[in-house]
Amino acid sequence: MSASKRTATITLDGKTIDLPVHHGTTGPDVVDIRKLYAEGDVFTFDPGFTSTAACESGITYIDGDAGELLYRGYPIEQLAEQSSHLEVCYLLLYGELPTPAQLADFEGRVTRHTMVHEQMHYFFRGFRRDSHPMATMVGVVGAMSAFYHDSLDINDPWQREVAAIRMIAKLPTIAAMAYKYSIGQPFVYPKNSLDYASNFLHMCFAVPCEEYVVKPALAKAMDRIMMLHADHEQNASTSTVRLAGSSGANPFACIAAGIACLWGPAHGGANQACLEMLREIGTVDRIPEFIRRAKDKNDSFRLMGFGHRVYKNFDPRAKVMKESADEVLGLLGIENNETLKVAKELERIALEDEYFVSKKLYPNVDFYSGIILEAMGFPTSMFTPIFALSRTVGWISQWKEMIADPAQKIGRPRQLYVGPTRRDYIAIGAR
Ligand code: CMC
C-alpha cells in the first residue's frame, strides 16, 4: 500500500485526530484507524465488516458495482474461457501465470499427492453413513494435522508449501470419499492419468466392478466450476481461515475452520439450499407465492441463490455459470428438466420485480452451479463439498500471504459492551 495525500480527521470532544489514508492499486482507499483507540479512546463499530478492510492482499479484486472479479489481475471470464483449474491454482498461489514447464512441474507435484494416508480410510469409518459430507469433511480435513506431521511448522516456508500442495491435491479425494461413504460404495482411489477435474468425477462415479469413462465436456464443466469458486477476496470463510491462522494454528486446522464456515446457507451452503428451494417450488405456477414470501418482512424465507454482499450489479461468475448450465444440460439432453424451467422463470420474474431490482438482488454463482451439479448426477449434499474443494486454493493462498506478511498480528476484534456493569455476587439462597 502507499500513502495518499488525503487525511481523514475525526473530532472527538474537541480533540482532533488525523488519520492517514492509504491507496491500493485499485479500489477504494482505506482510512488507517490503528491509532484511533490509543489517541481517542474509542473503537470503530462495524458488525459484518461492511466498511472494514481487515488486511492488505494482492490476490483477488472485486468491483461489486462493475460486476468485475480479477484473480491476480486477470478477469474471471478470460480465465474461465482459456485457463484450467490447476493453472488458476498456480496463479493464485504464486502470483503469475506459469510457463509450460512450471505448469507441468506443478501438475506433477499436485498429482503425486492425490492419495490420502491409508489409515484415513479407517478414520472415515467412524462417521455415521448418513452424515452430511460437509460434516465428514470438517472432521477429516481437521484430522489431516494428525496424519501429516511433516507439514505443520508454519514458520518453515517449505512445510507451508508442502501443506498447500497436499490440500489442493487431497481435498477432491476426501470429498469423493465422503460421498462414497455416504452412499455405501467402496472408496475409489485417484487415477493419476486423469486430469484434476476428471479424476474427481472418476472418484465420485466409478465403481470397482465397471469401467467408467469420464465425459470430456462434463470434466470441462467441472473444471470451470472449480475455477469460478477458486477465490473470492475476504469472504466469510476466507476471513475465518485468516483469523484461525493468525493465532499460529496449523494450516489443516485453518482450512477445516474455513470449511465449517462455508457450510452456512448464507455462504457456500446456498447452492444446496437453492436447489432444494427450486424443488420445493416444483412448478412454474407456484413461483409468485415464493416471490411474495421473499418480499414479506415477517417471513424469514429468502430466495436462495439471489443477492450478494459485494456484487450490486451482477455476479460475473453467475454469467459464466449460466452458459455452462445451458451447455451441460444441452449435452445431456435435459434442457426441459422441470427444475430448470422453474429456475429460468424465477430468474426472469425476479429480474423484473421492483423489490429485487431496487435492492440489486441478482442471481449469484450458487443459483446456476446447483443445476449443473444435479445434471451431472451429484446429490444436493455434495454441492457445498465441491465448493469447498474448489475454494481450498483460495484459502491456502490467502493463508500463505498472511503468514508471510511482516505486519501480521493475531486477529482480535473488540466490542461495544451492552451487558450488565459491575455487580456483586449474590449467594444462591439469597436470590
Ligand atoms: N431474497 C430476498 N430478499 C433479500 C435477499 C434474498 N435472497 N437477499 C437480500 N435480501 C434483502 C434483505 O431482506 C434486505 O432487505 P431490507 O433492506 O429491506 O432489510 C436487503 O435485501 C439487503 O440484504 P442484507 O441481508 O442486508 O444483505 P447482505 O449483504 O448482508 O447479505 C447475502 C448478502 C448473500 C447473505 C444475502 O443476499 C442472502 O442471504 N442471499 C441468499 C443466500 C445466498 O444465495 N448466498 C450465496 C452468496 S454467493 C456465494 C458465496 O459467496 O458464498
Short mmCIF file of C-alpha atoms and ligand atoms in Angstrom, two decimals:
data_model
loop_
_atom_site.label_atom_id
_atom_site.label_comp_id
_atom_site.label_asym_id
_atom_site.label_seq_id
_atom_site.Cartn_x
_atom_site.Cartn_y
_atom_site.Cartn_z
CA MET A 1 0.00 0.00 0.00
CA SER A 2 1.10 3.57 -0.50
CA ALA A 3 0.30 6.70 1.49
CA SER A 4 -2.11 9.13 -0.13
CA LYS A 5 -2.20 12.91 0.25
CA ARG A 6 -5.66 12.60 1.77
CA THR A 7 -6.15 12.56 5.51
CA ALA A 8 -9.30 11.78 7.47
CA THR A 9 -9.90 13.91 10.51
CA ILE A 10 -12.03 12.89 13.46
CA THR A 11 -13.02 15.38 16.13
CA LEU A 12 -13.93 13.92 19.50
CA ASP A 13 -14.72 16.14 22.48
CA GLY A 14 -12.86 19.00 20.83
CA LYS A 15 -9.74 16.88 20.19
CA THR A 16 -8.71 16.43 16.57
CA ILE A 17 -7.16 13.19 15.38
CA ASP A 18 -5.70 12.97 11.88
CA LEU A 19 -5.84 9.52 10.32
CA PRO A 20 -3.73 8.57 7.30
CA VAL A 21 -5.41 7.35 4.13
CA HIS A 22 -3.73 4.60 2.06
CA HIS A 23 -4.05 3.70 -1.62
CA GLY A 24 -4.19 0.21 -3.04
CA THR A 25 -3.53 -0.42 -6.73
CA THR A 26 -7.25 -0.07 -7.46
CA GLY A 27 -10.48 0.09 -5.45
CA PRO A 28 -11.45 2.29 -2.54
CA ASP A 29 -8.76 3.89 -0.35
CA VAL A 30 -8.68 2.95 3.32
CA VAL A 31 -8.61 5.15 6.41
CA ASP A 32 -5.94 3.77 8.75
CA ILE A 33 -7.56 3.78 12.19
CA ARG A 34 -4.88 1.83 14.03
CA LYS A 35 -4.02 4.71 16.37
CA LEU A 36 -7.65 5.73 16.98
CA TYR A 37 -8.12 3.80 20.21
CA ALA A 38 -4.78 4.91 21.66
CA GLU A 39 -5.41 8.57 20.84
CA GLY A 40 -9.19 8.85 21.04
CA ASP A 41 -10.19 6.07 23.47
CA VAL A 42 -12.92 4.91 21.06
CA PHE A 43 -13.35 1.87 18.85
CA THR A 44 -14.98 1.80 15.44
CA PHE A 45 -18.21 -0.19 15.16
CA ASP A 46 -18.80 -2.25 12.02
CA PRO A 47 -20.71 -5.52 12.58
CA GLY A 48 -20.46 -7.71 9.48
CA PHE A 49 -17.39 -5.69 8.39
CA THR A 50 -19.37 -3.79 5.76
CA SER A 51 -16.85 -0.91 5.77
CA THR A 52 -13.74 -2.60 7.08
CA ALA A 53 -10.64 -3.76 5.20
CA ALA A 54 -9.13 -6.37 7.52
CA CYS A 55 -5.86 -6.88 5.65
CA GLU A 56 -3.75 -5.97 2.63
CA SER A 57 -3.99 -8.55 -0.15
CA GLY A 58 -2.68 -8.89 -3.68
CA ILE A 59 -4.65 -11.97 -4.68
CA THR A 60 -8.22 -11.21 -5.75
CA TYR A 61 -10.00 -7.98 -6.62
CA ILE A 62 -13.76 -7.47 -6.83
CA ASP A 63 -15.53 -4.38 -8.11
CA GLY A 64 -19.07 -5.06 -6.96
CA ASP A 65 -20.63 -2.15 -8.87
CA ALA A 66 -18.99 -3.08 -12.16
CA GLY A 67 -19.54 -6.84 -11.63
CA GLU A 68 -15.80 -7.47 -12.02
CA LEU A 69 -13.73 -10.28 -10.50
CA LEU A 70 -9.97 -10.48 -11.06
CA TYR A 71 -7.57 -13.20 -9.92
CA ARG A 72 -4.11 -11.59 -9.69
CA GLY A 73 -5.39 -9.02 -12.20
CA TYR A 74 -6.81 -11.49 -14.74
CA PRO A 75 -10.59 -11.28 -15.41
CA ILE A 76 -12.53 -14.37 -14.36
CA GLU A 77 -14.27 -14.55 -17.74
CA GLN A 78 -10.90 -14.89 -19.56
CA LEU A 79 -9.65 -17.50 -17.11
CA ALA A 80 -12.90 -19.49 -17.28
CA GLU A 81 -12.68 -19.49 -21.07
CA GLN A 82 -8.96 -20.11 -21.60
CA SER A 83 -7.36 -21.46 -18.44
CA SER A 84 -7.69 -24.59 -16.28
CA HIS A 85 -8.23 -25.02 -12.57
CA LEU A 86 -4.68 -26.15 -11.86
CA GLU A 87 -3.26 -23.22 -13.82
CA VAL A 88 -5.53 -20.92 -11.77
CA CYS A 89 -4.24 -22.63 -8.60
CA TYR A 90 -0.68 -21.81 -9.67
CA LEU A 91 -1.67 -18.22 -10.43
CA LEU A 92 -3.38 -17.71 -7.07
CA LEU A 93 -0.59 -19.36 -5.10
CA TYR A 94 2.44 -17.82 -6.80
CA GLY A 95 1.10 -14.59 -8.34
CA GLU A 96 1.88 -15.16 -12.04
CA LEU A 97 0.67 -17.44 -14.82
CA PRO A 98 3.06 -20.40 -15.17
CA THR A 99 5.29 -21.14 -18.13
CA PRO A 100 4.59 -24.57 -19.73
CA ALA A 101 7.47 -26.08 -17.72
CA GLN A 102 6.27 -24.53 -14.46
CA LEU A 103 2.73 -25.77 -15.08
CA ALA A 104 3.93 -29.30 -15.89
CA ASP A 105 6.03 -29.34 -12.72
CA PHE A 106 3.10 -28.03 -10.61
CA GLU A 107 0.64 -30.53 -12.10
CA GLY A 108 3.14 -33.28 -11.39
CA ARG A 109 3.56 -32.22 -7.77
CA VAL A 110 -0.21 -31.98 -7.17
CA THR A 111 -0.88 -35.28 -8.94
CA ARG A 112 1.70 -37.14 -6.83
CA HIS A 113 -0.14 -36.10 -3.67
CA THR A 114 -3.70 -37.16 -4.57
CA MET A 115 -3.79 -40.31 -2.39
CA VAL A 116 -4.57 -39.95 1.29
CA HIS A 117 -2.81 -41.81 4.09
CA GLU A 118 -4.27 -45.33 4.09
CA GLN A 119 -5.10 -45.04 7.79
CA MET A 120 -7.56 -42.27 6.89
CA HIS A 121 -9.85 -44.88 5.37
CA TYR A 122 -10.46 -46.21 8.87
CA PHE A 123 -10.99 -42.72 10.18
CA PHE A 124 -13.86 -42.27 7.71
CA ARG A 125 -15.49 -45.41 9.00
CA GLY A 126 -16.03 -43.75 12.39
CA PHE A 127 -18.69 -41.49 10.87
CA ARG A 128 -22.34 -42.46 10.52
CA ARG A 129 -23.21 -43.33 6.92
CA ASP A 130 -25.92 -40.67 6.88
CA SER A 131 -23.52 -37.87 7.90
CA HIS A 132 -23.63 -34.84 5.66
CA PRO A 133 -20.42 -34.93 3.54
CA MET A 134 -19.57 -31.42 4.85
CA ALA A 135 -19.66 -32.77 8.42
CA THR A 136 -17.30 -35.54 7.37
CA MET A 137 -15.03 -33.08 5.56
CA VAL A 138 -14.72 -30.71 8.52
CA GLY A 139 -13.61 -33.69 10.61
CA VAL A 140 -11.32 -35.35 8.09
CA VAL A 141 -9.58 -32.18 6.90
CA GLY A 142 -9.03 -31.13 10.53
CA ALA A 143 -7.61 -34.59 11.15
CA MET A 144 -5.04 -34.16 8.36
CA SER A 145 -2.91 -32.46 11.03
CA ALA A 146 -2.85 -35.83 12.79
CA PHE A 147 -1.59 -37.57 9.63
CA TYR A 148 0.89 -35.15 8.05
CA HIS A 149 3.19 -34.11 10.87
CA ASP A 150 5.93 -33.06 8.49
CA SER A 151 3.99 -30.07 7.15
CA LEU A 152 2.72 -28.44 10.33
CA ASP A 153 5.51 -25.96 11.05
CA ILE A 154 4.07 -22.66 9.82
CA ASN A 155 7.44 -20.92 10.22
CA ASP A 156 9.11 -23.19 7.66
CA PRO A 157 8.33 -21.97 4.10
CA TRP A 158 8.97 -25.45 2.68
CA GLN A 159 6.47 -27.06 5.04
CA ARG A 160 3.92 -24.37 4.19
CA GLU A 161 4.42 -25.19 0.52
CA VAL A 162 4.01 -28.93 1.10
CA ALA A 163 0.84 -28.36 3.14
CA ALA A 164 -0.57 -26.21 0.30
CA ILE A 165 0.11 -28.86 -2.35
CA ARG A 166 -1.25 -31.59 -0.12
CA MET A 167 -4.52 -29.79 0.42
CA ILE A 168 -5.05 -28.88 -3.24
CA ALA A 169 -4.30 -32.50 -4.17
CA LYS A 170 -6.23 -34.30 -1.44
CA LEU A 171 -9.40 -32.26 -1.00
CA PRO A 172 -11.05 -33.79 -4.11
CA THR A 173 -10.10 -37.25 -2.84
CA ILE A 174 -11.55 -36.50 0.60
CA ALA A 175 -14.76 -35.01 -0.84
CA ALA A 176 -15.21 -38.03 -3.13
CA MET A 177 -14.56 -40.40 -0.21
CA ALA A 178 -17.14 -38.55 1.92
CA TYR A 179 -19.63 -39.05 -0.92
CA LYS A 180 -18.83 -42.72 -1.48
CA TYR A 181 -19.05 -43.36 2.24
CA SER A 182 -22.47 -41.69 2.44
CA ILE A 183 -23.89 -43.95 -0.30
CA GLY A 184 -22.27 -47.15 0.95
CA GLN A 185 -19.97 -47.66 -2.04
CA PRO A 186 -16.27 -48.54 -1.83
CA PHE A 187 -13.75 -45.71 -2.00
CA VAL A 188 -12.24 -45.26 -5.45
CA TYR A 189 -8.52 -44.45 -5.45
CA PRO A 190 -7.33 -41.48 -7.51
CA LYS A 191 -6.26 -42.29 -11.04
CA ASN A 192 -3.31 -40.05 -11.84
CA SER A 193 -3.50 -40.48 -15.59
CA LEU A 194 -6.61 -38.27 -15.45
CA ASP A 195 -6.66 -34.50 -15.18
CA TYR A 196 -7.73 -32.88 -11.90
CA ALA A 197 -11.46 -32.49 -12.69
CA SER A 198 -11.79 -35.87 -14.45
CA ASN A 199 -10.04 -37.55 -11.54
CA PHE A 200 -12.59 -36.07 -9.15
CA LEU A 201 -15.53 -37.22 -11.29
CA HIS A 202 -13.95 -40.66 -11.57
CA MET A 203 -13.50 -40.96 -7.79
CA CYS A 204 -17.17 -39.97 -7.32
CA PHE A 205 -18.85 -42.02 -10.02
CA ALA A 206 -16.65 -45.04 -10.81
CA VAL A 207 -17.20 -48.38 -9.10
CA PRO A 208 -14.60 -51.17 -8.98
CA CYS A 209 -16.74 -53.61 -10.97
CA GLU A 210 -17.23 -51.49 -14.10
CA GLU A 211 -15.22 -49.32 -16.44
CA TYR A 212 -16.18 -45.66 -16.04
CA VAL A 213 -15.26 -43.20 -18.76
CA VAL A 214 -15.42 -39.51 -17.87
CA LYS A 215 -17.19 -37.39 -20.50
CA PRO A 216 -14.71 -34.65 -21.52
CA ALA A 217 -17.47 -31.98 -21.69
CA LEU A 218 -18.54 -32.77 -18.12
CA ALA A 219 -14.93 -32.68 -16.94
CA LYS A 220 -14.56 -29.28 -18.60
CA ALA A 221 -17.72 -28.01 -16.87
CA MET A 222 -16.45 -29.33 -13.53
CA ASP A 223 -13.06 -27.68 -14.07
CA ARG A 224 -14.86 -24.40 -14.79
CA ILE A 225 -16.95 -24.69 -11.61
CA MET A 226 -13.68 -25.14 -9.71
CA MET A 227 -12.08 -22.07 -11.35
CA LEU A 228 -15.13 -19.89 -10.69
CA HIS A 229 -15.08 -20.79 -6.99
CA ALA A 230 -11.30 -20.70 -6.51
CA ASP A 231 -11.07 -17.44 -4.60
CA HIS A 232 -13.27 -14.51 -3.64
CA GLU A 233 -11.33 -11.99 -1.62
CA GLN A 234 -12.10 -11.63 2.13
CA ASN A 235 -15.43 -13.52 2.26
CA ALA A 236 -16.66 -15.17 5.48
CA SER A 237 -14.80 -18.49 5.12
CA THR A 238 -11.55 -16.87 3.93
CA SER A 239 -11.69 -14.41 6.83
CA THR A 240 -12.26 -17.42 9.10
CA VAL A 241 -9.15 -19.13 7.69
CA ARG A 242 -7.13 -15.95 8.22
CA LEU A 243 -8.44 -15.44 11.75
CA ALA A 244 -7.73 -19.06 12.70
CA GLY A 245 -4.28 -18.79 11.09
CA SER A 246 -3.49 -15.52 12.87
CA SER A 247 -3.12 -17.43 16.14
CA GLY A 248 -0.47 -19.69 14.58
CA ALA A 249 -2.80 -22.67 14.14
CA ASN A 250 -1.60 -25.27 11.62
CA PRO A 251 -2.83 -24.99 8.01
CA PHE A 252 -5.04 -28.11 8.09
CA ALA A 253 -6.87 -26.81 11.19
CA CYS A 254 -7.31 -23.43 9.48
CA ILE A 255 -8.80 -24.93 6.31
CA ALA A 256 -11.12 -27.11 8.41
CA ALA A 257 -12.34 -23.88 10.07
CA GLY A 258 -12.92 -22.39 6.61
CA ILE A 259 -14.93 -25.45 5.56
CA ALA A 260 -17.10 -25.15 8.68
CA CYS A 261 -17.84 -21.50 7.90
CA LEU A 262 -18.53 -22.20 4.23
CA TRP A 263 -21.24 -24.69 5.16
CA GLY A 264 -23.74 -21.99 6.22
CA PRO A 265 -26.66 -21.33 3.84
CA ALA A 266 -25.80 -17.62 3.57
CA HIS A 267 -22.40 -18.65 2.11
CA GLY A 268 -21.40 -21.90 0.38
CA GLY A 269 -24.42 -23.79 1.65
CA ALA A 270 -26.58 -21.63 -0.63
CA ASN A 271 -26.09 -23.94 -3.65
CA GLN A 272 -27.73 -26.83 -1.82
CA ALA A 273 -30.40 -24.56 -0.32
CA CYS A 274 -31.09 -23.08 -3.76
CA LEU A 275 -31.71 -26.40 -5.47
CA GLU A 276 -33.86 -27.57 -2.57
CA MET A 277 -35.85 -24.35 -2.91
CA LEU A 278 -36.32 -24.90 -6.67
CA ARG A 279 -37.58 -28.40 -5.94
CA GLU A 280 -39.90 -27.12 -3.23
CA ILE A 281 -41.35 -24.58 -5.65
CA GLY A 282 -41.79 -27.52 -8.00
CA THR A 283 -43.79 -25.93 -10.80
CA VAL A 284 -43.72 -22.56 -12.52
CA ASP A 285 -47.23 -21.61 -11.33
CA ARG A 286 -46.06 -21.64 -7.68
CA ILE A 287 -43.30 -19.04 -8.25
CA PRO A 288 -45.45 -15.96 -7.38
CA GLU A 289 -46.19 -17.45 -3.96
CA PHE A 290 -42.45 -17.77 -3.22
CA ILE A 291 -41.68 -14.30 -4.58
CA ARG A 292 -44.36 -12.94 -2.23
CA ARG A 293 -42.79 -14.77 0.70
CA ALA A 294 -39.30 -13.48 -0.15
CA LYS A 295 -40.62 -9.91 -0.04
CA ASP A 296 -42.56 -10.36 3.19
CA LYS A 297 -40.67 -8.79 6.11
CA ASN A 298 -42.44 -11.13 8.54
CA ASP A 299 -41.32 -14.25 6.68
CA SER A 300 -37.69 -15.39 7.11
CA PHE A 301 -37.74 -17.01 3.65
CA ARG A 302 -35.18 -15.63 1.15
CA LEU A 303 -34.71 -16.51 -2.47
CA MET A 304 -31.61 -18.66 -2.23
CA GLY A 305 -29.06 -18.00 -4.95
CA PHE A 306 -30.02 -14.32 -5.10
CA GLY A 307 -28.14 -11.34 -3.69
CA HIS A 308 -24.55 -10.75 -2.70
CA ARG A 309 -22.79 -8.57 -0.17
CA VAL A 310 -20.35 -7.18 -2.72
CA TYR A 311 -21.93 -7.56 -6.19
CA LYS A 312 -24.58 -4.91 -6.69
CA ASN A 313 -24.72 -5.13 -10.46
CA PHE A 314 -24.32 -8.79 -11.40
CA ASP A 315 -22.15 -11.67 -10.29
CA PRO A 316 -19.69 -12.28 -13.16
CA ARG A 317 -19.34 -15.89 -12.04
CA ALA A 318 -23.09 -16.37 -12.45
CA LYS A 319 -22.88 -15.22 -16.08
CA VAL A 320 -20.25 -17.85 -16.94
CA MET A 321 -22.03 -20.48 -14.85
CA LYS A 322 -25.29 -19.84 -16.69
CA GLU A 323 -23.57 -20.51 -20.04
CA SER A 324 -22.09 -23.70 -18.61
CA ALA A 325 -25.50 -24.80 -17.30
CA ASP A 326 -27.02 -24.39 -20.78
CA GLU A 327 -24.10 -26.32 -22.33
CA VAL A 328 -24.21 -29.20 -19.85
CA LEU A 329 -27.98 -29.61 -19.92
CA GLY A 330 -27.91 -29.47 -23.72
CA LEU A 331 -25.19 -32.10 -23.80
CA LEU A 332 -27.13 -34.37 -21.50
CA GLY A 333 -30.36 -33.66 -23.38
CA ILE A 334 -32.26 -32.44 -20.32
CA GLU A 335 -32.94 -28.79 -21.20
CA ASN A 336 -36.61 -29.34 -20.43
CA ASN A 337 -36.00 -30.53 -16.92
CA GLU A 338 -38.70 -29.16 -14.54
CA THR A 339 -36.21 -27.72 -12.02
CA LEU A 340 -34.50 -25.81 -14.79
CA LYS A 341 -37.82 -24.46 -16.06
CA VAL A 342 -38.59 -23.19 -12.56
CA ALA A 343 -35.08 -21.69 -12.29
CA LYS A 344 -35.35 -19.84 -15.59
CA GLU A 345 -38.80 -18.47 -14.85
CA LEU A 346 -37.80 -17.47 -11.32
CA GLU A 347 -34.79 -15.63 -12.68
CA ARG A 348 -36.93 -13.83 -15.28
CA ILE A 349 -39.57 -12.74 -12.76
CA ALA A 350 -37.05 -11.68 -10.09
CA LEU A 351 -35.03 -9.62 -12.58
CA GLU A 352 -38.15 -7.62 -13.47
CA ASP A 353 -39.62 -7.34 -9.98
CA GLU A 354 -39.29 -3.91 -8.36
CA TYR A 355 -38.28 -5.38 -4.96
CA PHE A 356 -35.33 -7.31 -6.39
CA VAL A 357 -34.36 -4.60 -8.88
CA SER A 358 -34.34 -1.81 -6.27
CA LYS A 359 -32.33 -3.90 -3.80
CA LYS A 360 -29.97 -5.01 -6.58
CA LEU A 361 -30.57 -8.68 -5.91
CA TYR A 362 -29.23 -10.63 -8.89
CA PRO A 363 -28.74 -14.37 -9.30
CA ASN A 364 -25.37 -15.31 -7.81
CA VAL A 365 -22.98 -18.15 -8.63
CA ASP A 366 -24.93 -20.61 -6.50
CA PHE A 367 -28.10 -20.14 -8.49
CA TYR A 368 -26.68 -21.97 -11.52
CA SER A 369 -23.98 -24.21 -10.07
CA GLY A 370 -26.52 -26.48 -8.36
CA ILE A 371 -28.37 -27.02 -11.62
CA ILE A 372 -25.16 -28.17 -13.35
CA LEU A 373 -24.11 -30.40 -10.46
CA GLU A 374 -27.51 -32.02 -10.27
CA ALA A 375 -27.44 -32.69 -14.01
CA MET A 376 -24.04 -34.35 -13.56
CA GLY A 377 -25.57 -36.72 -11.04
CA PHE A 378 -24.46 -35.21 -7.73
CA PRO A 379 -26.90 -35.21 -4.81
CA THR A 380 -27.51 -31.76 -3.26
CA SER A 381 -25.44 -32.72 -0.20
CA MET A 382 -22.33 -32.75 -2.44
CA PHE A 383 -22.77 -29.21 -3.77
CA THR A 384 -21.10 -27.46 -0.84
CA PRO A 385 -18.23 -30.01 -0.60
CA ILE A 386 -17.50 -29.22 -4.27
CA PHE A 387 -17.45 -25.51 -3.45
CA ALA A 388 -15.08 -26.34 -0.55
CA LEU A 389 -12.59 -28.32 -2.61
CA SER A 390 -12.61 -25.58 -5.26
CA ARG A 391 -12.08 -22.79 -2.69
CA THR A 392 -9.22 -24.62 -0.97
CA VAL A 393 -6.61 -22.97 -3.19
CA GLY A 394 -8.01 -19.53 -2.36
CA TRP A 395 -7.99 -20.22 1.37
CA ILE A 396 -4.45 -21.57 1.29
CA SER A 397 -3.16 -18.72 -0.89
CA GLN A 398 -4.66 -16.17 1.49
CA TRP A 399 -3.29 -18.06 4.49
CA LYS A 400 0.21 -18.16 2.94
CA GLU A 401 0.03 -14.47 2.12
CA MET A 402 -0.92 -13.68 5.71
CA ILE A 403 1.82 -15.81 7.27
CA ALA A 404 4.45 -14.14 5.07
CA ASP A 405 3.19 -10.61 5.90
CA PRO A 406 5.53 -8.94 8.45
CA ALA A 407 2.61 -6.76 9.65
CA GLN A 408 0.59 -9.87 10.54
CA LYS A 409 -0.88 -9.87 14.07
CA ILE A 410 -3.33 -12.12 15.86
CA GLY A 411 -6.87 -11.09 14.84
CA ARG A 412 -8.61 -9.70 17.88
CA PRO A 413 -11.70 -7.54 17.31
CA ARG A 414 -13.14 -5.51 20.17
CA GLN A 415 -16.79 -4.87 21.05
CA LEU A 416 -19.39 -2.39 22.17
CA TYR A 417 -20.28 -3.83 25.55
CA VAL A 418 -24.00 -3.67 26.40
CA GLY A 419 -24.15 -6.21 29.26
CA PRO A 420 -24.53 -5.52 32.97
CA THR A 421 -21.97 -3.28 34.62
CA ARG A 422 -20.12 -4.50 37.70
CA ARG A 423 -22.36 -6.01 40.39
CA ASP A 424 -21.76 -8.15 43.44
CA TYR A 425 -22.32 -11.90 43.59
CA ILE A 426 -25.47 -12.96 45.46
CA ALA A 427 -25.37 -16.24 47.35
CA ILE A 428 -27.72 -18.86 45.86
CA GLY A 429 -30.03 -18.93 48.88
CA ALA A 430 -30.50 -15.17 48.75
CA ARG A 431 -31.65 -14.95 45.05
N1 CMC B 1 -34.19 -12.78 -1.01
C1 CMC B 1 -34.97 -11.79 -0.56
N2 CMC B 1 -34.52 -10.64 -0.02
C2 CMC B 1 -33.20 -10.49 0.09
C3 CMC B 1 -32.30 -11.49 -0.36
C4 CMC B 1 -32.83 -12.68 -0.93
N3 CMC B 1 -32.02 -13.63 -1.37
N4 CMC B 1 -31.03 -11.08 -0.13
C5 CMC B 1 -31.12 -9.88 0.45
N5 CMC B 1 -32.43 -9.52 0.59
C6 CMC B 1 -32.94 -8.24 1.11
C7 CMC B 1 -32.86 -8.22 2.63
O1 CMC B 1 -34.06 -8.64 3.23
C8 CMC B 1 -32.60 -6.74 2.88
O2 CMC B 1 -33.82 -6.06 2.79
P1 CMC B 1 -34.08 -4.74 3.69
O3 CMC B 1 -33.05 -3.75 3.28
O4 CMC B 1 -35.47 -4.34 3.32
O5 CMC B 1 -33.93 -5.17 5.12
C9 CMC B 1 -31.73 -6.31 1.70
O6 CMC B 1 -32.05 -7.21 0.64
C10 CMC B 1 -30.22 -6.37 1.98
O7 CMC B 1 -29.93 -7.66 2.49
P2 CMC B 1 -28.78 -7.97 3.55
O8 CMC B 1 -29.08 -9.26 4.24
O9 CMC B 1 -28.55 -6.76 4.42
O10 CMC B 1 -27.53 -8.13 2.58
P3 CMC B 1 -26.15 -8.81 2.93
O11 CMC B 1 -25.14 -8.16 2.08
O12 CMC B 1 -25.92 -8.83 4.41
O13 CMC B 1 -26.39 -10.35 2.50
C11 CMC B 1 -26.47 -12.35 1.28
C12 CMC B 1 -25.92 -10.91 1.35
C13 CMC B 1 -25.78 -13.11 0.14
C14 CMC B 1 -26.14 -13.09 2.61
C15 CMC B 1 -27.99 -12.30 1.05
O14 CMC B 1 -28.28 -11.65 -0.17
C16 CMC B 1 -28.65 -13.68 1.08
O15 CMC B 1 -28.97 -14.18 2.18
N6 CMC B 1 -28.82 -14.34 -0.11
C17 CMC B 1 -29.34 -15.69 -0.18
C18 CMC B 1 -28.23 -16.68 0.15
C19 CMC B 1 -27.24 -16.82 -0.98
O16 CMC B 1 -27.62 -17.01 -2.14
N7 CMC B 1 -25.95 -16.81 -0.63
C20 CMC B 1 -24.85 -17.05 -1.59
C21 CMC B 1 -23.96 -15.87 -1.79
S1 CMC B 1 -22.88 -16.08 -3.21
C22 CMC B 1 -21.84 -17.40 -2.80
C23 CMC B 1 -20.91 -17.08 -1.70
O17 CMC B 1 -20.09 -16.17 -1.85
O18 CMC B 1 -20.94 -17.79 -0.69
#
